[in-house]
């Protein structure tokens, strides 16, 4: 009989009248396997998971020893991690549900009970990624946006409701509740689970994976959790451990405290910039040091939220008294809070920790200054005082070649100092600085007629979107109330937002609205146009909605570099809005400030935002609330009853959700006429034997890409037009362009998504000169066509495909369709200088080989241009972990370029997934062939 407790570490734990079981880490120390105090907290939590889940088969005694062997110079071993739960959002959750439904259909076709496909761990799906800002600036904006949301997405939502009824352990948080990570932080996260497991009552650490890259936000309350692709999450749901290399752990030592005027947002932008420079990809990050106690738990969560922008797998804080106070503030059960304390103390996991780390980084909180990040990467921090010169330099770089006759002195004045005193607009907005007309097109201004008949003037730098959005910041009362206080002060000074600015407020939970109301600050935000537009991701995910037609036309006609400012975590090209070229991340109060200014090319430290009723200039310093006022407002306005009330019926939904008539039954009823939900091809005609791997011969290159190609570039989430392959397919199936919705909402339909792969309007295929968008060369004919059309021709010709890229390939959101689409286009392998973790793992999860050039090599340095024939050798004998393979690229004249690559397949489990054609293929074979 297999011993599931080889170390005798499973013991009883008493709390009140209840006896629990737990896996005791101290037993491993007593037996000499490790010194717990030297292990980072996150490693101890991984170790507990391995220890508790030993079954002698999938997880063994040796796995425990491997996890316990961690030291700063990390051993090259792997560990199987079994998360205690899975969270999903709807854009990634719908395709996950579609995959699970497809697995059930495949099991049913194979003559098996379809319920063999069943989540083995609790799963919570929060619908938050679909609401779009169509209406804004009015009291009824929220209701109108939600009505449109249901109108557009009811078919998707019915599928989710089916899943809630068809699967055990699967709950759905309906629309209009909040953002998944904020709901997770404020309600779903338990820190320690009190759970029935293996016929006993157990205590175990709360751990999770989520189908969103910002899942690590839960690290703000000491929970280990990270983002994975939907493919890997589905396998975890079905009981498959996540096999990973034992990670390096970077310790970030915080010292000092934030200075007056600096916010948690400013801090996280500093940390993101610094950790990107250090390099923390594939590493865990833990925060420690005397500065930790100077950060509130929401401040910590803000930092943890941007782990993917920092590059880390997780960024977490230890559980301490502040954590327990936060659990109390957010309405958690007092007895459970006491269980959390007692359990973690017994494991040595409570309070300040001083373990060993692979590397230590110092961060001085007192050095943080007000900042933004942009124009297209979250790690590119710009001090607020430098924004004017930064943006003007950006515009100059873009339009320098169009400058004809100009005065060099005037140009340098414009680039450096701005060229004189600002002219102030009479209505309170800040006008552009006085400049010489000879500097056109840098200083171009355009008059547009707004929908109400009034005229407005916009130019390069005009803020056309100002959005308080995203769980990164809306989970933090300090910055949300600061925005409200700043809005109050601005209104009282007579300032207003220019009417060309699209304003919005999208809280991450309904609690935010409650405390803004209690503080009597919501009316001031509404006066400036920041009315509640929805409880979801909105602008941060790319659901900013349309700009006024006159604004969009002016941007197109005059090639204007307009801007957005948002309190989000992502600002990649074309993500916020396809027509906005520069996007900046900022704290909520700075979002309002730049909304008031109406432009980004302003020095808010020295130039006024506008004038008061007496015509006197009003500066940012005049309306910025001080820290004491913010803290007092938090104390007076936020209380546990708000959280208990708003989360009491979190899974029930409103009357719209109740009225949805969802399918029933264990097997989903596929509708061949549906344009939202279709059975994917992955498991049709499914063979029980694994296909294995073999050399790839005479592949052609589909795309030749540069650096930092994001998953937004590969699989965009936003709107698309009728001129693109996805739009053409929808029109062929009777869908009018006005009803296209977004790529994100169509992720349950592989026909749309494969046509949208590599179709971002800003992606640049280096095979083509000065062409943006999803286009390529069909090499046999030399014809320029869409990526989808070319891939279809290659498929008909039986030609395998590769994609070449630079560094940071696949950075950004955890979009499984970035890998699924790549697979369906016929790409057998990608060759890049480096990968972001989630995209790399998603490729493996779809059976696509992620190959990496040797250090110093790139497709450019090797003299490649994408026209070659590519053969990949070394696979006929099977695939090994991090296998070294040889690529031979043959040019049209017969010249060969031979180079070595490494398969970024880091564990034996990952090898199995590739050999099976993907992780879900592997799981399905296991389910269909088990005794």
mmCIF file with all atom_site columns, N, CA and C in Angstrom, residues 79 84-85 112 164 219 240 309 319 325 334 338 364 371 390 412 466 470 521 547 580 604 704 737 742 752 858 899 925:
data_model
loop_
_atom_site.group_PDB
_atom_site.id
_atom_site.type_symbol
_atom_site.label_atom_id
_atom_site.label_alt_id
_atom_site.label_comp_id
_atom_site.label_asym_id
_atom_site.label_entity_id
_atom_site.label_seq_id
_atom_site.pdbx_PDB_ins_code
_atom_site.Cartn_x
_atom_site.Cartn_y
_atom_site.Cartn_z
_atom_site.occupancy
_atom_site.B_iso_or_equiv
_atom_site.pdbx_formal_charge
_atom_site.auth_seq_id
_atom_site.auth_comp_id
_atom_site.auth_asym_id
_atom_site.auth_atom_id
_atom_site.pdbx_PDB_model_num
ATOM 1  N N  . UNK A 1 79  ? 9.256   20.634 -8.896  1.00 0.00 ? 79  UNK A N  1
ATOM 2  C CA . UNK A 1 79  ? 8.278   20.310 -7.858  1.00 0.00 ? 79  UNK A CA 1
ATOM 3  C C  . UNK A 1 79  ? 6.879   20.334 -8.478  1.00 0.00 ? 79  UNK A C  1
ATOM 4  N N  . UNK A 1 84  ? -4.789  25.156 -4.176  1.00 0.00 ? 84  UNK A N  1
ATOM 5  C CA . UNK A 1 84  ? -6.012  24.804 -3.443  1.00 0.00 ? 84  UNK A CA 1
ATOM 6  C C  . UNK A 1 84  ? -7.266  25.282 -4.154  1.00 0.00 ? 84  UNK A C  1
ATOM 7  N N  . UNK A 1 85  ? -7.113  26.193 -5.123  1.00 0.00 ? 85  UNK A N  1
ATOM 8  C CA . UNK A 1 85  ? -8.275  26.677 -5.886  1.00 0.00 ? 85  UNK A CA 1
ATOM 9  C C  . UNK A 1 85  ? -7.797  27.338 -7.167  1.00 0.00 ? 85  UNK A C  1
ATOM 10 N N  . UNK A 1 112 ? -17.484 7.055  -22.709 1.00 0.00 ? 112 UNK A N  1
ATOM 11 C CA . UNK A 1 112 ? -17.232 7.206  -21.279 1.00 0.00 ? 112 UNK A CA 1
ATOM 12 C C  . UNK A 1 112 ? -18.286 8.122  -20.660 1.00 0.00 ? 112 UNK A C  1
ATOM 13 N N  . UNK A 1 164 ? -21.857 26.487 -14.369 1.00 0.00 ? 164 UNK A N  1
ATOM 14 C CA . UNK A 1 164 ? -22.110 26.582 -12.931 1.00 0.00 ? 164 UNK A CA 1
ATOM 15 C C  . UNK A 1 164 ? -23.028 25.458 -12.464 1.00 0.00 ? 164 UNK A C  1
ATOM 16 N N  . UNK A 1 219 ? -1.097  38.149 -3.312  1.00 0.00 ? 219 UNK A N  1
ATOM 17 C CA . UNK A 1 219 ? 0.096   38.153 -2.480  1.00 0.00 ? 219 UNK A CA 1
ATOM 18 C C  . UNK A 1 219 ? 0.128   39.298 -1.494  1.00 0.00 ? 219 UNK A C  1
ATOM 19 N N  . UNK A 1 240 ? -4.538  18.020 -12.254 1.00 0.00 ? 240 UNK A N  1
ATOM 20 C CA . UNK A 1 240 ? -3.169  17.844 -12.714 1.00 0.00 ? 240 UNK A CA 1
ATOM 21 C C  . UNK A 1 240 ? -2.260  18.838 -11.997 1.00 0.00 ? 240 UNK A C  1
ATOM 22 N N  . UNK A 1 309 ? 4.086   42.870 -14.671 1.00 0.00 ? 309 UNK A N  1
ATOM 23 C CA . UNK A 1 309 ? 4.814   43.991 -15.255 1.00 0.00 ? 309 UNK A CA 1
ATOM 24 C C  . UNK A 1 309 ? 6.252   44.023 -14.722 1.00 0.00 ? 309 UNK A C  1
ATOM 25 N N  . UNK A 1 319 ? 2.278   37.376 5.983   1.00 0.00 ? 319 UNK A N  1
ATOM 26 C CA . UNK A 1 319 ? 1.073   37.636 6.778   1.00 0.00 ? 319 UNK A CA 1
ATOM 27 C C  . UNK A 1 319 ? 1.514   38.180 8.134   1.00 0.00 ? 319 UNK A C  1
ATOM 28 N N  . UNK A 1 325 ? -5.779  42.582 10.429  1.00 0.00 ? 325 UNK A N  1
ATOM 29 C CA . UNK A 1 325 ? -6.638  43.768 10.537  1.00 0.00 ? 325 UNK A CA 1
ATOM 30 C C  . UNK A 1 325 ? -7.407  43.987 9.238   1.00 0.00 ? 325 UNK A C  1
ATOM 31 N N  . UNK A 1 334 ? -14.639 36.553 12.369  1.00 0.00 ? 334 UNK A N  1
ATOM 32 C CA . UNK A 1 334 ? -13.614 36.697 13.417  1.00 0.00 ? 334 UNK A CA 1
ATOM 33 C C  . UNK A 1 334 ? -12.988 35.374 13.835  1.00 0.00 ? 334 UNK A C  1
ATOM 34 N N  . UNK A 1 338 ? -8.935  34.137 13.609  1.00 0.00 ? 338 UNK A N  1
ATOM 35 C CA . UNK A 1 338 ? -8.144  33.541 14.695  1.00 0.00 ? 338 UNK A CA 1
ATOM 36 C C  . UNK A 1 338 ? -7.527  32.220 14.252  1.00 0.00 ? 338 UNK A C  1
ATOM 37 N N  . UNK A 1 364 ? 14.107  52.229 -1.327  1.00 0.00 ? 364 UNK A N  1
ATOM 38 C CA . UNK A 1 364 ? 13.923  53.289 -0.338  1.00 0.00 ? 364 UNK A CA 1
ATOM 39 C C  . UNK A 1 364 ? 12.604  53.997 -0.623  1.00 0.00 ? 364 UNK A C  1
ATOM 40 N N  . UNK A 1 371 ? 4.739   59.857 -10.300 1.00 0.00 ? 371 UNK A N  1
ATOM 41 C CA . UNK A 1 371 ? 5.220   59.345 -11.587 1.00 0.00 ? 371 UNK A CA 1
ATOM 42 C C  . UNK A 1 371 ? 4.074   58.833 -12.434 1.00 0.00 ? 371 UNK A C  1
ATOM 43 N N  . UNK A 1 390 ? 9.323   64.921 -21.772 1.00 0.00 ? 390 UNK A N  1
ATOM 44 C CA . UNK A 1 390 ? 9.232   63.545 -22.274 1.00 0.00 ? 390 UNK A CA 1
ATOM 45 C C  . UNK A 1 390 ? 8.303   63.476 -23.480 1.00 0.00 ? 390 UNK A C  1
ATOM 46 N N  . UNK A 1 412 ? 14.646  73.957 -29.757 1.00 0.00 ? 412 UNK A N  1
ATOM 47 C CA . UNK A 1 412 ? 15.250  73.522 -28.498 1.00 0.00 ? 412 UNK A CA 1
ATOM 48 C C  . UNK A 1 412 ? 14.515  74.107 -27.303 1.00 0.00 ? 412 UNK A C  1
ATOM 49 N N  . UNK A 1 466 ? -9.557  59.678 -19.943 1.00 0.00 ? 466 UNK A N  1
ATOM 50 C CA . UNK A 1 466 ? -9.082  59.789 -18.559 1.00 0.00 ? 466 UNK A CA 1
ATOM 51 C C  . UNK A 1 466 ? -9.942  58.845 -17.729 1.00 0.00 ? 466 UNK A C  1
ATOM 52 N N  . UNK A 1 470 ? -9.316  49.684 -13.090 1.00 0.00 ? 470 UNK A N  1
ATOM 53 C CA . UNK A 1 470 ? -8.377  48.615 -12.780 1.00 0.00 ? 470 UNK A CA 1
ATOM 54 C C  . UNK A 1 470 ? -8.266  48.311 -11.294 1.00 0.00 ? 470 UNK A C  1
ATOM 55 N N  . UNK A 1 521 ? -17.951 62.229 -1.504  1.00 0.00 ? 521 UNK A N  1
ATOM 56 C CA . UNK A 1 521 ? -17.023 62.624 -2.558  1.00 0.00 ? 521 UNK A CA 1
ATOM 57 C C  . UNK A 1 521 ? -17.487 62.211 -3.949  1.00 0.00 ? 521 UNK A C  1
ATOM 58 N N  . UNK A 1 547 ? -14.530 56.649 -29.113 1.00 0.00 ? 547 UNK A N  1
ATOM 59 C CA . UNK A 1 547 ? -14.397 58.079 -28.893 1.00 0.00 ? 547 UNK A CA 1
ATOM 60 C C  . UNK A 1 547 ? -15.458 58.789 -29.734 1.00 0.00 ? 547 UNK A C  1
ATOM 61 N N  . UNK A 1 580 ? -5.461  55.692 -30.182 1.00 0.00 ? 580 UNK A N  1
ATOM 62 C CA . UNK A 1 580 ? -4.663  56.477 -29.240 1.00 0.00 ? 580 UNK A CA 1
ATOM 63 C C  . UNK A 1 580 ? -3.245  55.929 -29.236 1.00 0.00 ? 580 UNK A C  1
ATOM 64 N N  . UNK A 1 604 ? 3.072   69.737 -14.444 1.00 0.00 ? 604 UNK A N  1
ATOM 65 C CA . UNK A 1 604 ? 2.135   69.973 -13.352 1.00 0.00 ? 604 UNK A CA 1
ATOM 66 C C  . UNK A 1 604 ? 2.801   70.490 -12.092 1.00 0.00 ? 604 UNK A C  1
ATOM 67 N N  . UNK A 1 704 ? 8.073   37.541 -38.998 1.00 0.00 ? 704 UNK A N  1
ATOM 68 C CA . UNK A 1 704 ? 9.388   37.899 -38.477 1.00 0.00 ? 704 UNK A CA 1
ATOM 69 C C  . UNK A 1 704 ? 9.189   39.145 -37.632 1.00 0.00 ? 704 UNK A C  1
ATOM 70 N N  . UNK A 1 737 ? -21.500 44.568 -38.669 1.00 0.00 ? 737 UNK A N  1
ATOM 71 C CA . UNK A 1 737 ? -20.332 45.119 -37.974 1.00 0.00 ? 737 UNK A CA 1
ATOM 72 C C  . UNK A 1 737 ? -20.648 45.757 -36.628 1.00 0.00 ? 737 UNK A C  1
ATOM 73 N N  . UNK A 1 742 ? -16.103 42.404 -29.397 1.00 0.00 ? 742 UNK A N  1
ATOM 74 C CA . UNK A 1 742 ? -14.639 42.456 -29.358 1.00 0.00 ? 742 UNK A CA 1
ATOM 75 C C  . UNK A 1 742 ? -14.063 41.060 -29.551 1.00 0.00 ? 742 UNK A C  1
ATOM 76 N N  . UNK A 1 752 ? -13.302 32.828 -35.130 1.00 0.00 ? 752 UNK A N  1
ATOM 77 C CA . UNK A 1 752 ? -12.949 34.241 -34.996 1.00 0.00 ? 752 UNK A CA 1
ATOM 78 C C  . UNK A 1 752 ? -11.536 34.386 -34.473 1.00 0.00 ? 752 UNK A C  1
ATOM 79 N N  . UNK A 1 858 ? 20.418  36.262 -32.882 1.00 0.00 ? 858 UNK A N  1
ATOM 80 C CA . UNK A 1 858 ? 19.063  36.709 -33.202 1.00 0.00 ? 858 UNK A CA 1
ATOM 81 C C  . UNK A 1 858 ? 18.854  36.436 -34.675 1.00 0.00 ? 858 UNK A C  1
ATOM 82 N N  . UNK A 1 899 ? 22.275  27.071 -37.036 1.00 0.00 ? 899 UNK A N  1
ATOM 83 C CA . UNK A 1 899 ? 22.437  27.638 -35.693 1.00 0.00 ? 899 UNK A CA 1
ATOM 84 C C  . UNK A 1 899 ? 21.741  26.741 -34.672 1.00 0.00 ? 899 UNK A C  1
ATOM 85 N N  . UNK A 1 925 ? -6.269  11.932 -22.528 1.00 0.00 ? 925 UNK A N  1
ATOM 86 C CA . UNK A 1 925 ? -5.803  10.549 -22.726 1.00 0.00 ? 925 UNK A CA 1
ATOM 87 C C  . UNK A 1 925 ? -5.740  9.810  -21.391 1.00 0.00 ? 925 UNK A C  1
#
